[in-house]
């Protein structure tokens, strides 16, 4: 069974595994290969608790053995406009297992039922076919493409934007 819990220091080596992967270099604007053990520790320290005073919440996605499979987050939480940005990064080991789907449904439950948000949104590189298919499968609605919106290592990349509205999510859950 997949569940969410607070990030812990024992997760760091697994976090660095996906951060330092070749794939991460091609899909993230920030060069994650420069993330050190100490930087990951600071990230974990700053993500403790279940509050979003700083506009974000981060959780570890773990399996039955409490092994870290990835990080899932709500970022840029805006209570005035009742929305937040969704983000997920999973280890290669977790792909194709349903872990991302289960974790995504769990974080959407938190967003819509615990925090009472109206809208959760995300953006993803247009070239990341696997992720685009996943977001559509989960039920995120494609809103459009923002052309040449990121410059990743000197190359401009376009982003697809998706969102999920609370009432749509709740109708899917029933």
GROMACS .gro file of N, CA and C in nm:
model
  522
    1UNK      N    1   0.083  -0.118   0.000
    1UNK     CA    2   0.000   0.000   0.000
    1UNK      C    3   0.088   0.125   0.000
    2UNK      N    4   0.051   0.220  -0.081
    2UNK     CA    5   0.124   0.346  -0.092
    2UNK      C    6   0.061   0.446   0.003
    3UNK      N    7   0.147   0.522   0.072
    3UNK     CA    8   0.095   0.626   0.161
    3UNK      C    9   0.188   0.747   0.157
    4UNK      N   10   0.138   0.857   0.213
    4UNK     CA   11   0.218   0.979   0.225
    4UNK      C   12   0.256   0.997   0.371
    5UNK      N   13   0.377   1.047   0.393
    5UNK     CA   14   0.424   1.083   0.527
    5UNK      C   15   0.520   1.199   0.514
    6UNK      N   16   0.558   1.255   0.629
    6UNK     CA   17   0.657   1.362   0.625
    6UNK      C   18   0.790   1.308   0.572
    7UNK      N   19   0.863   1.394   0.505
    7UNK     CA   20   0.997   1.358   0.461
    7UNK      C   21   1.087   1.337   0.583
    8UNK      N   22   1.177   1.240   0.575
    8UNK     CA   23   1.270   1.210   0.683
    8UNK      C   24   1.411   1.203   0.628
    9UNK      N   25   1.509   1.219   0.716
    9UNK     CA   26   1.648   1.216   0.673
    9UNK      C   27   1.686   1.084   0.608
   10UNK      N   28   1.622   0.974   0.647
   10UNK     CA   29   1.654   0.845   0.585
   10UNK      C   30   1.616   0.842   0.437
   11UNK      N   31   1.540   0.940   0.390
   11UNK     CA   32   1.498   0.946   0.250
   11UNK      C   33   1.603   1.011   0.160
   12UNK      N   34   1.702   1.075   0.218
   12UNK     CA   35   1.793   1.160   0.139
   12UNK      C   36   1.864   1.085   0.027
   13UNK      N   37   1.921   0.969   0.055
   13UNK     CA   38   1.994   0.898  -0.051
   13UNK      C   39   1.902   0.866  -0.169
   14UNK      N   40   1.778   0.828  -0.139
   14UNK     CA   41   1.681   0.798  -0.246
   14UNK      C   42   1.639   0.926  -0.319
   15UNK      N   43   1.628   1.036  -0.246
   15UNK     CA   44   1.595   1.163  -0.310
   15UNK      C   45   1.706   1.203  -0.407
   16UNK      N   46   1.829   1.189  -0.362
   16UNK     CA   47   1.942   1.226  -0.447
   16UNK      C   48   1.952   1.136  -0.570
   17UNK      N   49   1.903   1.013  -0.557
   17UNK     CA   50   1.903   0.919  -0.670
   17UNK      C   51   1.826   0.978  -0.789
   18UNK      N   52   1.703   1.025  -0.764
   18UNK     CA   53   1.627   1.080  -0.877
   18UNK      C   54   1.677   1.220  -0.915
   19UNK      N   55   1.722   1.298  -0.817
   19UNK     CA   56   1.771   1.432  -0.846
   19UNK      C   57   1.895   1.431  -0.934
   20UNK      N   58   1.980   1.331  -0.916
   20UNK     CA   59   2.106   1.324  -0.990
   20UNK      C   60   2.095   1.242  -1.117
   21UNK      N   61   1.977   1.194  -1.151
   21UNK     CA   62   1.960   1.111  -1.270
   21UNK      C   63   1.974   1.195  -1.397
   22UNK      N   64   2.007   1.129  -1.505
   22UNK     CA   65   2.018   1.196  -1.634
   22UNK      C   66   1.884   1.255  -1.677
   23UNK      N   67   1.776   1.183  -1.648
   23UNK     CA   68   1.643   1.232  -1.686
   23UNK      C   69   1.612   1.365  -1.618
   24UNK      N   70   1.648   1.379  -1.492
   24UNK     CA   71   1.621   1.503  -1.419
   24UNK      C   72   1.688   1.623  -1.486
   25UNK      N   73   1.804   1.599  -1.543
   25UNK     CA   74   1.875   1.708  -1.611
   25UNK      C   75   1.796   1.759  -1.731
   26UNK      N   76   1.716   1.671  -1.792
   26UNK     CA   77   1.644   1.710  -1.912
   26UNK      C   78   1.504   1.764  -1.886
   27UNK      N   79   1.448   1.743  -1.766
   27UNK     CA   80   1.309   1.785  -1.743
   27UNK      C   81   1.292   1.893  -1.636
   28UNK      N   82   1.398   1.928  -1.565
   28UNK     CA   83   1.388   2.032  -1.464
   28UNK      C   84   1.471   2.152  -1.505
   29UNK      N   85   1.416   2.271  -1.479
   29UNK     CA   86   1.490   2.392  -1.510
   29UNK      C   87   1.614   2.404  -1.423
   30UNK      N   88   1.597   2.371  -1.296
   30UNK     CA   89   1.710   2.376  -1.204
   30UNK      C   90   1.794   2.251  -1.222
   31UNK      N   91   1.924   2.268  -1.221
   31UNK     CA   92   2.015   2.154  -1.233
   31UNK      C   93   2.021   2.082  -1.099
   32UNK      N   94   1.947   1.973  -1.087
   32UNK     CA   95   1.938   1.898  -0.963
   32UNK      C   96   2.065   1.820  -0.931
   33UNK      N   97   2.153   1.803  -1.029
   33UNK     CA   98   2.274   1.727  -1.003
   33UNK      C   99   2.367   1.798  -0.904
   34UNK      N  100   2.340   1.927  -0.881
   34UNK     CA  101   2.420   2.004  -0.786
   34UNK      C  102   2.366   1.996  -0.643
   35UNK      N  103   2.254   1.929  -0.623
   35UNK     CA  104   2.196   1.918  -0.489
   35UNK      C  105   2.284   1.826  -0.405
   36UNK      N  106   2.324   1.877  -0.289
   36UNK     CA  107   2.409   1.801  -0.199
   36UNK      C  108   2.326   1.737  -0.088
   37UNK      N  109   2.388   1.649  -0.012
   37UNK     CA  110   2.323   1.586   0.102
   37UNK      C  111   2.275   1.694   0.200
   38UNK      N  112   2.358   1.794   0.224
   38UNK     CA  113   2.323   1.901   0.317
   38UNK      C  114   2.206   1.984   0.265
   39UNK      N  115   2.201   2.008   0.136
   39UNK     CA  116   2.088   2.082   0.077
   39UNK      C  117   1.959   2.002   0.092
   40UNK      N  118   1.966   1.871   0.073
   40UNK     CA  119   1.849   1.786   0.092
   40UNK      C  120   1.805   1.786   0.238
   41UNK      N  121   1.901   1.785   0.329
   41UNK     CA  122   1.869   1.795   0.472
   41UNK      C  123   1.792   1.923   0.502
   42UNK      N  124   1.839   2.034   0.447
   42UNK     CA  125   1.773   2.163   0.468
   42UNK      C  126   1.631   2.162   0.411
   43UNK      N  127   1.615   2.101   0.294
   43UNK     CA  128   1.482   2.091   0.233
   43UNK      C  129   1.388   2.014   0.326
   44UNK      N  130   1.437   1.904   0.380
   44UNK     CA  131   1.356   1.823   0.472
   44UNK      C  132   1.324   1.901   0.599
   45UNK      N  133   1.424   1.968   0.655
   45UNK     CA  134   1.400   2.050   0.776
   45UNK      C  135   1.292   2.155   0.751
   46UNK      N  136   1.297   2.218   0.635
   46UNK     CA  137   1.202   2.324   0.602
   46UNK      C  138   1.064   2.272   0.567
   47UNK      N  139   1.052   2.142   0.545
   47UNK     CA  140   0.922   2.086   0.505
   47UNK      C  141   0.851   2.014   0.618
   48UNK      N  142   0.903   2.024   0.738
   48UNK     CA  143   0.842   1.953   0.851
   48UNK      C  144   0.712   2.019   0.894
   49UNK      N  145   0.620   1.937   0.939
   49UNK     CA  146   0.492   1.986   0.984
   49UNK      C  147   0.390   1.982   0.872
   50UNK      N  148   0.266   1.996   0.908
   50UNK     CA  149   0.159   1.991   0.810
   50UNK      C  150   0.093   2.128   0.798
   51UNK      N  151   0.176   2.230   0.795
   51UNK     CA  152   0.124   2.364   0.777
   51UNK      C  153   0.177   2.418   0.646
   52UNK      N  154   0.113   2.518   0.596
   52UNK     CA  155   0.160   2.575   0.470
   52UNK      C  156   0.180   2.726   0.483
   53UNK      N  157   0.234   2.765   0.597
   53UNK     CA  158   0.257   2.907   0.622
   53UNK      C  159   0.350   2.967   0.516
   54UNK      N  160   0.441   2.887   0.465
   54UNK     CA  161   0.532   2.935   0.362
   54UNK      C  162   0.481   2.906   0.221
   55UNK      N  163   0.358   2.857   0.211
   55UNK     CA  164   0.297   2.837   0.081
   55UNK      C  165   0.323   2.701   0.018
   56UNK      N  166   0.365   2.603   0.096
   56UNK     CA  167   0.389   2.471   0.038
   56UNK      C  168   0.376   2.362   0.144
   57UNK      N  169   0.350   2.241   0.097
   57UNK     CA  170   0.360   2.120   0.179
   57UNK      C  171   0.424   2.013   0.092
   58UNK      N  172   0.517   1.939   0.149
   58UNK     CA  173   0.586   1.831   0.078
   58UNK      C  174   0.569   1.702   0.158
   59UNK      N  175   0.547   1.594   0.087
   59UNK     CA  176   0.534   1.463   0.150
   59UNK      C  177   0.622   1.362   0.079
   60UNK      N  178   0.666   1.263   0.155
   60UNK     CA  179   0.732   1.147   0.096
   60UNK      C  180   0.623   1.049   0.053
   61UNK      N  181   0.640   0.990  -0.062
   61UNK     CA  182   0.556   0.880  -0.107
   61UNK      C  183   0.632   0.753  -0.069
   62UNK      N  184   0.570   0.666   0.010
   62UNK     CA  185   0.639   0.547   0.060
   62UNK      C  186   0.555   0.422   0.037
   63UNK      N  187   0.624   0.307   0.037
   63UNK     CA  188   0.557   0.178   0.020
   63UNK      C  189   0.532   0.112   0.156
   64UNK      N  190   0.489  -0.013   0.154
   64UNK     CA  191   0.459  -0.087   0.278
   64UNK      C  192   0.578  -0.098   0.371
   65UNK      N  193   0.698  -0.099   0.315
   65UNK     CA  194   0.819  -0.109   0.396
   65UNK      C  195   0.872   0.028   0.439
   66UNK      N  196   0.793   0.133   0.413
   66UNK     CA  197   0.831   0.270   0.444
   66UNK      C  198   0.952   0.316   0.363
   67UNK      N  199   0.971   0.256   0.246
   67UNK     CA  200   1.080   0.299   0.158
   67UNK      C  201   1.033   0.416   0.074
   68UNK      N  202   1.113   0.520   0.071
   68UNK     CA  203   1.086   0.640  -0.007
   68UNK      C  204   1.081   0.606  -0.155
   69UNK      N  205   0.972   0.647  -0.220
   69UNK     CA  206   0.956   0.628  -0.365
   69UNK      C  207   0.958   0.759  -0.441
   70UNK      N  208   0.928   0.869  -0.371
   70UNK     CA  209   0.926   0.999  -0.438
   70UNK      C  210   0.876   1.107  -0.345
   71UNK      N  211   0.870   1.228  -0.399
   71UNK     CA  212   0.819   1.344  -0.326
   71UNK      C  213   0.700   1.399  -0.401
   72UNK      N  214   0.596   1.433  -0.327
   72UNK     CA  215   0.476   1.494  -0.386
   72UNK      C  216   0.445   1.619  -0.306
   73UNK      N  217   0.405   1.724  -0.376
   73UNK     CA  218   0.394   1.855  -0.311
   73UNK      C  219   0.275   1.935  -0.360
   74UNK      N  220   0.231   2.025  -0.274
   74UNK     CA  221   0.146   2.137  -0.311
   74UNK      C  222   0.232   2.260  -0.287
   75UNK      N  223   0.251   2.340  -0.391
   75UNK     CA  224   0.337   2.458  -0.382
   75UNK      C  225   0.256   2.582  -0.416
   76UNK      N  226   0.311   2.695  -0.383
   76UNK     CA  227   0.244   2.822  -0.413
   76UNK      C  228   0.099   2.821  -0.368
   77UNK      N  229   0.076   2.768  -0.249
   77UNK     CA  230  -0.060   2.760  -0.195
   77UNK      C  231  -0.111   2.903  -0.173
   78UNK      N  232  -0.222   2.932  -0.234
   78UNK     CA  233  -0.280   3.065  -0.231
   78UNK      C  234  -0.423   3.054  -0.178
   79UNK      N  235  -0.441   3.079  -0.048
   79UNK     CA  236  -0.573   3.064   0.014
   79UNK      C  237  -0.670   3.172  -0.034
   80UNK      N  238  -0.619   3.288  -0.068
   80UNK     CA  239  -0.707   3.395  -0.116
   80UNK      C  240  -0.775   3.353  -0.246
   81UNK      N  241  -0.700   3.290  -0.335
   81UNK     CA  242  -0.756   3.245  -0.462
   81UNK      C  243  -0.790   3.096  -0.462
   82UNK      N  244  -0.771   3.031  -0.348
   82UNK     CA  245  -0.808   2.892  -0.326
   82UNK      C  246  -0.747   2.797  -0.429
   83UNK      N  247  -0.614   2.809  -0.446
   83UNK     CA  248  -0.547   2.724  -0.544
   83UNK      C  249  -0.405   2.690  -0.498
   84UNK      N  250  -0.348   2.589  -0.563
   84UNK     CA  251  -0.210   2.550  -0.535
   84UNK      C  252  -0.155   2.479  -0.658
   85UNK      N  253  -0.023   2.479  -0.667
   85UNK     CA  254   0.047   2.408  -0.774
   85UNK      C  255   0.085   2.269  -0.724
   86UNK      N  256   0.063   2.170  -0.807
   86UNK     CA  257   0.095   2.029  -0.777
   86UNK      C  258   0.231   1.996  -0.838
   87UNK      N  259   0.308   1.914  -0.768
   87UNK     CA  260   0.434   1.865  -0.823
   87UNK      C  261   0.461   1.725  -0.767
   88UNK      N  262   0.519   1.641  -0.851
   88UNK     CA  263   0.556   1.507  -0.807
   88UNK      C  264   0.686   1.468  -0.878
   89UNK      N  265   0.773   1.401  -0.805
   89UNK     CA  266   0.897   1.345  -0.861
   89UNK      C  267   0.915   1.208  -0.798
   90UNK      N  268   0.923   1.107  -0.884
   90UNK     CA  269   0.930   0.970  -0.836
   90UNK      C  270   1.060   0.904  -0.882
   91UNK      N  271   1.106   0.811  -0.799
   91UNK     CA  272   1.221   0.729  -0.837
   91UNK      C  273   1.182   0.639  -0.954
   92UNK      N  274   1.278   0.602  -1.034
   92UNK     CA  275   1.253   0.513  -1.148
   92UNK      C  276   1.189   0.384  -1.101
   93UNK      N  277   1.230   0.335  -0.986
   93UNK     CA  278   1.177   0.211  -0.929
   93UNK      C  279   1.025   0.214  -0.914
   94UNK      N  280   0.968   0.330  -0.890
   94UNK     CA  281   0.825   0.342  -0.862
   94UNK      C  282   0.740   0.352  -0.989
   95UNK      N  283   0.802   0.376  -1.101
   95UNK     CA  284   0.725   0.396  -1.224
   95UNK      C  285   0.656   0.267  -1.267
   96UNK      N  286   0.532   0.284  -1.310
   96UNK     CA  287   0.454   0.170  -1.357
   96UNK      C  288   0.394   0.086  -1.246
   97UNK      N  289   0.407   0.130  -1.121
   97UNK     CA  290   0.356   0.052  -1.008
   97UNK      C  291   0.222   0.103  -0.957
   98UNK      N  292   0.178   0.218  -1.005
   98UNK     CA  293   0.056   0.280  -0.954
   98UNK      C  294   0.081   0.372  -0.836
   99UNK      N  295   0.206   0.379  -0.792
   99UNK     CA  296   0.240   0.463  -0.676
   99UNK      C  297   0.210   0.611  -0.703
  100UNK      N  298   0.243   0.659  -0.821
  100UNK     CA  299   0.218   0.800  -0.854
  100UNK      C  300   0.069   0.830  -0.855
  101UNK      N  301  -0.010   0.738  -0.910
  101UNK     CA  302  -0.155   0.757  -0.915
  101UNK      C  303  -0.214   0.762  -0.774
  102UNK      N  304  -0.176   0.668  -0.691
  102UNK     CA  305  -0.226   0.663  -0.553
  102UNK      C  306  -0.184   0.788  -0.476
  103UNK      N  307  -0.058   0.827  -0.490
  103UNK     CA  308  -0.007   0.946  -0.419
  103UNK      C  309  -0.076   1.072  -0.468
  104UNK      N  310  -0.101   1.080  -0.598
  104UNK     CA  311  -0.166   1.199  -0.654
  104UNK      C  312  -0.308   1.210  -0.601
  105UNK      N  313  -0.380   1.101  -0.597
  105UNK     CA  314  -0.516   1.105  -0.542
  105UNK      C  315  -0.514   1.146  -0.395
  106UNK      N  316  -0.413   1.099  -0.322
  106UNK     CA  317  -0.401   1.134  -0.180
  106UNK      C  318  -0.374   1.283  -0.163
  107UNK      N  319  -0.285   1.339  -0.243
  107UNK     CA  320  -0.253   1.482  -0.226
  107UNK      C  321  -0.369   1.568  -0.274
  108UNK      N  322  -0.443   1.521  -0.373
  108UNK     CA  323  -0.562   1.596  -0.417
  108UNK      C  324  -0.670   1.592  -0.309
  109UNK      N  325  -0.682   1.481  -0.239
  109UNK     CA  326  -0.773   1.474  -0.125
  109UNK      C  327  -0.735   1.577  -0.020
  110UNK      N  328  -0.606   1.589   0.008
  110UNK     CA  329  -0.557   1.688   0.104
  110UNK      C  330  -0.591   1.828   0.055
  111UNK      N  331  -0.563   1.854  -0.073
  111UNK     CA  332  -0.586   1.988  -0.129
  111UNK      C  333  -0.734   2.026  -0.122
  112UNK      N  334  -0.820   1.934  -0.164
  112UNK     CA  335  -0.962   1.969  -0.177
  112UNK      C  336  -1.043   1.948  -0.050
  113UNK      N  337  -1.010   1.847   0.029
  113UNK     CA  338  -1.091   1.817   0.147
  113UNK      C  339  -1.033   1.876   0.276
  114UNK      N  340  -0.902   1.871   0.291
  114UNK     CA  341  -0.842   1.926   0.413
  114UNK      C  342  -0.824   2.077   0.403
  115UNK      N  343  -0.765   2.124   0.293
  115UNK     CA  344  -0.738   2.267   0.277
  115UNK      C  345  -0.852   2.341   0.209
  116UNK      N  346  -0.948   2.267   0.158
  116UNK     CA  347  -1.066   2.323   0.092
  116UNK      C  348  -1.030   2.414  -0.026
  117UNK      N  349  -0.928   2.375  -0.102
  117UNK     CA  350  -0.891   2.451  -0.220
  117UNK      C  351  -0.992   2.426  -0.332
  118UNK      N  352  -0.999   2.519  -0.424
  118UNK     CA  353  -1.091   2.507  -0.537
  118UNK      C  354  -1.021   2.450  -0.661
  119UNK      N  355  -0.891   2.481  -0.676
  119UNK     CA  356  -0.820   2.446  -0.800
  119UNK      C  357  -0.677   2.406  -0.768
  120UNK      N  358  -0.632   2.300  -0.835
  120UNK     CA  359  -0.492   2.257  -0.829
  120UNK      C  360  -0.443   2.254  -0.974
  121UNK      N  361  -0.326   2.311  -0.996
  121UNK     CA  362  -0.274   2.323  -1.133
  121UNK      C  363  -0.130   2.273  -1.139
  122UNK      N  364  -0.083   2.251  -1.260
  122UNK     CA  365   0.056   2.210  -1.282
  122UNK      C  366   0.099   2.250  -1.421
  123UNK      N  367   0.229   2.248  -1.442
  123UNK     CA  368   0.282   2.262  -1.576
  123UNK      C  369   0.388   2.157  -1.597
  124UNK      N  370   0.405   2.117  -1.722
  124UNK     CA  371   0.499   2.011  -1.756
  124UNK      C  372   0.553   2.039  -1.896
  125UNK      N  373   0.676   2.000  -1.920
  125UNK     CA  374   0.733   2.019  -2.053
  125UNK      C  375   0.647   1.948  -2.158
  126UNK      N  376   0.626   2.013  -2.269
  126UNK     CA  377   0.548   1.951  -2.377
  126UNK      C  378   0.614   1.823  -2.425
  127UNK      N  379   0.745   1.816  -2.413
  127UNK     CA  380   0.819   1.699  -2.461
  127UNK      C  381   0.818   1.582  -2.364
  128UNK      N  382   0.767   1.601  -2.244
  128UNK     CA  383   0.763   1.494  -2.144
  128UNK      C  384   0.633   1.414  -2.165
  129UNK      N  385   0.634   1.328  -2.264
  129UNK     CA  386   0.514   1.254  -2.305
  129UNK      C  387   0.459   1.167  -2.192
  130UNK      N  388   0.547   1.100  -2.121
  130UNK     CA  389   0.503   1.011  -2.013
  130UNK      C  390   0.424   1.089  -1.908
  131UNK      N  391   0.477   1.204  -1.867
  131UNK     CA  392   0.410   1.285  -1.766
  131UNK      C  393   0.279   1.343  -1.819
  132UNK      N  394   0.278   1.391  -1.942
  132UNK     CA  395   0.156   1.446  -2.000
  132UNK      C  396   0.045   1.340  -2.002
  133UNK      N  397   0.077   1.220  -2.042
  133UNK     CA  398  -0.022   1.111  -2.044
  133UNK      C  399  -0.071   1.080  -1.904
  134UNK      N  400   0.022   1.078  -1.807
  134UNK     CA  401  -0.015   1.050  -1.669
  134UNK      C  402  -0.114   1.154  -1.615
  135UNK      N  403  -0.085   1.282  -1.635
  135UNK     CA  404  -0.172   1.387  -1.582
  135UNK      C  405  -0.312   1.379  -1.642
  136UNK      N  406  -0.320   1.347  -1.769
  136UNK     CA  407  -0.450   1.331  -1.833
  136UNK      C  408  -0.523   1.209  -1.776
  137UNK      N  409  -0.450   1.101  -1.753
  137UNK     CA  410  -0.509   0.979  -1.698
  137UNK      C  411  -0.565   1.005  -1.557
  138UNK      N  412  -0.494   1.084  -1.478
  138UNK     CA  413  -0.538   1.117  -1.342
  138UNK      C  414  -0.667   1.199  -1.347
  139UNK      N  415  -0.684   1.278  -1.453
  139UNK     CA  416  -0.804   1.360  -1.465
  139UNK      C  417  -0.777   1.509  -1.470
  140UNK      N  418  -0.650   1.548  -1.473
  140UNK     CA  419  -0.619   1.689  -1.492
  140UNK      C  420  -0.663   1.729  -1.632
  141UNK      N  421  -0.715   1.851  -1.646
  141UNK     CA  422  -0.766   1.901  -1.772
  141UNK      C  423  -0.660   1.991  -1.836
  142UNK      N  424  -0.628   1.961  -1.963
  142UNK     CA  425  -0.532   2.041  -2.039
  142UNK      C  426  -0.591   2.180  -2.061
  143UNK      N  427  -0.514   2.283  -2.027
  143UNK     CA  428  -0.561   2.421  -2.042
  143UNK      C  429  -0.492   2.495  -2.156
  144UNK      N  430  -0.374   2.450  -2.195
  144UNK     CA  431  -0.306   2.518  -2.304
  144UNK      C  432  -0.155   2.504  -2.293
  145UNK      N  433  -0.088   2.558  -2.393
  145UNK     CA  434   0.058   2.551  -2.401
  145UNK      C  435   0.116   2.691  -2.394
  146UNK      N  436   0.218   2.705  -2.315
  146UNK     CA  437   0.291   2.830  -2.302
  146UNK      C  438   0.423   2.811  -2.377
  147UNK      N  439   0.432   2.872  -2.494
  147UNK     CA  440   0.545   2.849  -2.583
  147UNK      C  441   0.673   2.916  -2.533
  148UNK      N  442   0.783   2.838  -2.539
  148UNK     CA  443   0.917   2.888  -2.506
  148UNK      C  444   0.921   2.960  -2.371
  149UNK      N  445   0.858   2.902  -2.270
  149UNK     CA  446   0.849   2.969  -2.140
  149UNK      C  447   0.963   2.940  -2.045
  150UNK      N  448   1.042   2.839  -2.072
  150UNK     CA  449   1.157   2.808  -1.988
  150UNK      C  450   1.282   2.798  -2.073
  151UNK      N  451   1.392   2.839  -2.014
  151UNK     CA  452   1.521   2.820  -2.080
  151UNK      C  453   1.599   2.719  -1.995
  152UNK      N  454   1.615   2.600  -2.048
  152UNK     CA  455   1.685   2.495  -1.977
  152UNK      C  456   1.818   2.472  -2.047
  153UNK      N  457   1.925   2.507  -1.977
  153UNK     CA  458   2.060   2.494  -2.028
  153UNK      C  459   2.074   2.547  -2.171
  154UNK      N  460   2.022   2.670  -2.189
  154UNK     CA  461   2.038   2.741  -2.315
  154UNK      C  462   1.935   2.708  -2.423
  155UNK      N  463   1.840   2.620  -2.395
  155UNK     CA  464   1.739   2.582  -2.494
  155UNK      C  465   1.600   2.617  -2.441
  156UNK      N  466   1.522   2.687  -2.523
  156UNK     CA  467   1.387   2.724  -2.482
  156UNK      C  468   1.293   2.606  -2.495
  157UNK      N  469   1.209   2.590  -2.392
  157UNK     CA  470   1.114   2.479  -2.385
  157UNK      C  471   0.974   2.532  -2.360
  158UNK      N  472   0.876   2.462  -2.415
  158UNK     CA  473   0.736   2.498  -2.397
  158UNK      C  474   0.674   2.413  -2.287
  159UNK      N  475   0.571   2.470  -2.223
  159UNK     CA  476   0.504   2.402  -2.113
  159UNK      C  477   0.357   2.379  -2.145
  160UNK      N  478   0.307   2.262  -2.107
  160UNK     CA  479   0.164   2.236  -2.108
  160UNK      C  480   0.112   2.264  -1.969
  161UNK      N  481  -0.003   2.328  -1.961
  161UNK     CA  482  -0.068   2.362  -1.834
  161UNK      C  483  -0.192   2.276  -1.816
  162UNK      N  484  -0.210   2.226  -1.695
  162UNK     CA  485  -0.324   2.142  -1.659
  162UNK      C  486  -0.382   2.191  -1.528
  163UNK      N  487  -0.510   2.158  -1.504
  163UNK     CA  488  -0.570   2.189  -1.375
  163UNK      C  489  -0.675   2.084  -1.339
  164UNK      N  490  -0.708   2.085  -1.212
  164UNK     CA  491  -0.815   2.002  -1.158
  164UNK      C  492  -0.897   2.093  -1.067
  165UNK      N  493  -1.029   2.091  -1.088
  165UNK     CA  494  -1.121   2.168  -1.006
  165UNK      C  495  -1.182   2.074  -0.903
  166UNK      N  496  -1.204   2.125  -0.783
  166UNK     CA  497  -1.253   2.044  -0.672
  166UNK      C  498  -1.377   1.962  -0.709
  167UNK      N  499  -1.477   2.024  -0.768
  167UNK     CA  500  -1.602   1.952  -0.798
  167UNK      C  501  -1.579   1.841  -0.899
  168UNK      N  502  -1.486   1.861  -0.993
  168UNK     CA  503  -1.455   1.756  -1.090
  168UNK      C  504  -1.387   1.638  -1.021
  169UNK      N  505  -1.295   1.669  -0.931
  169UNK     CA  506  -1.226   1.564  -0.856
  169UNK      C  507  -1.324   1.485  -0.771
  170UNK      N  508  -1.412   1.555  -0.700
  170UNK     CA  509  -1.507   1.488  -0.613
  170UNK      C  510  -1.606   1.404  -0.692
  171UNK      N  511  -1.642   1.446  -0.812
  171UNK     CA  512  -1.733   1.365  -0.893
  171UNK      C  513  -1.664   1.240  -0.946
  172UNK      N  514  -1.533   1.247  -0.966
  172UNK     CA  515  -1.455   1.130  -1.010
  172UNK      C  516  -1.439   1.029  -0.897
  173UNK      N  517  -1.428   1.078  -0.774
  173UNK     CA  518  -1.404   0.992  -0.657
  173UNK      C  519  -1.527   0.906  -0.627
  174UNK      N  520  -1.645   0.960  -0.653
  174UNK     CA  521  -1.770   0.890  -0.619
  174UNK      C  522  -1.791   0.765  -0.701
   0.00000   0.00000   0.00000
